[in-house]
């Protein structure tokens, strides 16, 4: 984890009761002049002028995060205005140029939930705000007594190999964390905790939304791999250089499309929606390229443990559910009730099934059905994903698993990497993926893993 | 789809007295959102609810049906198993929950005004709460309001606070497990439960004689087994009662509740202080332009500073509210006479059923 960047002292400005600038510290003065403003006039940067005006009229302190153009790039400011005798006092801090962060990416909230056995949430003071009801039942936790307590009353946190506590380091950096080892004080079950940071509407750190995974059956933890030198086409820095701006495009496009700052002409909101979709699509391609790189790395590390493929399949179906309902495709999961233990890397198995089920949904006709079935044959467990799409001709059954192959008309072009990556992962786990299909007869993809026990 | 901006300038720049008069004359029933047919929730181009609201409503509708389905189905299966009707038991067990929901939707069973209104209110409340800004000047090491109350020295307050936290957690669910709590008011759940039973009956056709009776018994038992007090709204009122805030404490508590994003507690504190129904206060908070909210807040003695902070927080959280317009009107609002405000609330203190009936009669008389 990174050291916290040194805090800059806030820059102060004073305004009279009509909102005109009386005096400003250096940084604010430069910002104001660059926008064409001067002493004796309202502040020339509109969002800041608005905050000054509101504080004066309402007579209460107002604080907001504001993004302004600062020189060549953008800067994110924490702006606070207080009504004082005779006018308004402005205090601007957190002057942060918007660059790529170089901390570990915390898990995206969706994957976090999908991998969890249960969820928890804490505020910025690390007091528990929320615990999944199922946690109480499964572990006998007295949820009644635990809400409002510090999280350390519930979890005994363990240091990692570096002597660090990932959760506390994340708290200091106001970011997320993964794989904090912990045990429950009541009952002693071993858990792996991960969390994404929560931010309030003003952009300030407001706590964690976290997941807990039960660890029973995990092999002895291996020492963390030394950071790898990426010789692959998509280096670490390049990947981040793509992700960060794409992330911002998506966030802003979503916020415009949701008209969160007020009503918009309908077609502008739609354009914003299109921008968001396109950016998400690009982000998916970046994900695929990153996966490709890690999958082709001869030192690919997998955490093989005993997993329940029925559980993984249900979670994968859940992740695809929104896409499915948009395409009016149904996913039949009725045969996923019985556990089917297998040996594999939970996260990678989830990734494979999300790929297979997602493909099935994509190629299904509107109103169609996708089936997921489980079978055990000897010492192999199979997950079968079947769809009613147009089917795949026998001569293409091997081609589809090759890199960058896409058969048939390209709808919103994907990368052509999904099945290639999935099969490599499956084989790396000691299993495989095969297909059974013919044109006009839909397709059945079979994902196998060695059975456990 | 665009949201119509509420044009405050279209009204008279009302004096405080005028605001009071208008509040007293306003329709006795607190405004409800436009009638939403359940089917419309699942249509892409619903005009009167935005996407997040539609998604939240649709999800909570499904969970409500799921919870009742699970209860009735399990109970009925047990009864039928005891009778030895294994055919009906497997028909019940294998019945597809999604198909059941679709059938209810298609036959209009979910187009129930009170049901949709209740779920719409809840969804609006949740979406609003999520967007409430964090308070300024907050000591980051100081626990948030509900956490502090849960550790209060007064046992009644502490246990009421924990009960609210648990009720909120249950209401939220976490998407990992099937909903099991039937968390709806009596007025709304009964009709829905019997429709679920009827849909289950249709799923088990053709069947023997005992199935109808088993379903009926199961439904009665499921309805009876609900724990009324577990509902979040009751828990919030319980906490407000336990705290029994003095007029001096009210402002701070209300602002702390907003800062902790506990909108249900916020509404309950107001309802308790103003002697109003929680549901009515909730409707006033969720509506972007109902001036009676300010009349209520003046009636419980909030001063200009507290009103300004509340107004600001609500404007930050609800894009339909215009902060500039609120800033224009804050002086007028703060000038409302406290006692006059209290008197103006008299119509709202009538029982809700009476108010509904009055509205019906007046509507038909026009």
PDB file of C-alpha atoms in Angstrom, chain B residues 144-154 157-159 161-162 239 243 253 265:
ATOM      1  CA  UNK B 144     -22.340   7.576  13.410  1.00  0.00           C
ATOM      2  CA  UNK B 145     -25.653   8.262  15.147  1.00  0.00           C
ATOM      3  CA  UNK B 146     -27.185   4.809  15.146  1.00  0.00           C
ATOM      4  CA  UNK B 147     -23.934   3.229  16.304  1.00  0.00           C
ATOM      5  CA  UNK B 148     -23.780   5.741  19.188  1.00  0.00           C
ATOM      6  CA  UNK B 149     -27.405   5.172  20.139  1.00  0.00           C
ATOM      7  CA  UNK B 150     -26.827   1.426  20.131  1.00  0.00           C
ATOM      8  CA  UNK B 151     -24.258   1.969  22.875  1.00  0.00           C
ATOM      9  CA  UNK B 152     -26.417   4.376  24.862  1.00  0.00           C
ATOM     10  CA  UNK B 153     -26.502   4.166  28.655  1.00  0.00           C
ATOM     11  CA  UNK B 154     -30.278   4.009  28.534  1.00  0.00           C
ATOM     12  CA  UNK B 157     -32.671   3.499  23.658  1.00  0.00           C
ATOM     13  CA  UNK B 158     -29.845   1.044  23.068  1.00  0.00           C
ATOM     14  CA  UNK B 159     -32.078  -1.904  22.347  1.00  0.00           C
ATOM     15  CA  UNK B 161     -31.409   1.410  18.175  1.00  0.00           C
ATOM     16  CA  UNK B 162     -30.130  -2.109  17.630  1.00  0.00           C
ATOM     17  CA  UNK B 239     -36.555   4.402  18.699  1.00  0.00           C
ATOM     18  CA  UNK B 243     -35.304   8.785  22.753  1.00  0.00           C
ATOM     19  CA  UNK B 253     -30.794  14.551  16.333  1.00  0.00           C
ATOM     20  CA  UNK B 265     -35.228   7.504  11.760  1.00  0.00           C
TER      21      UNK B 265
END
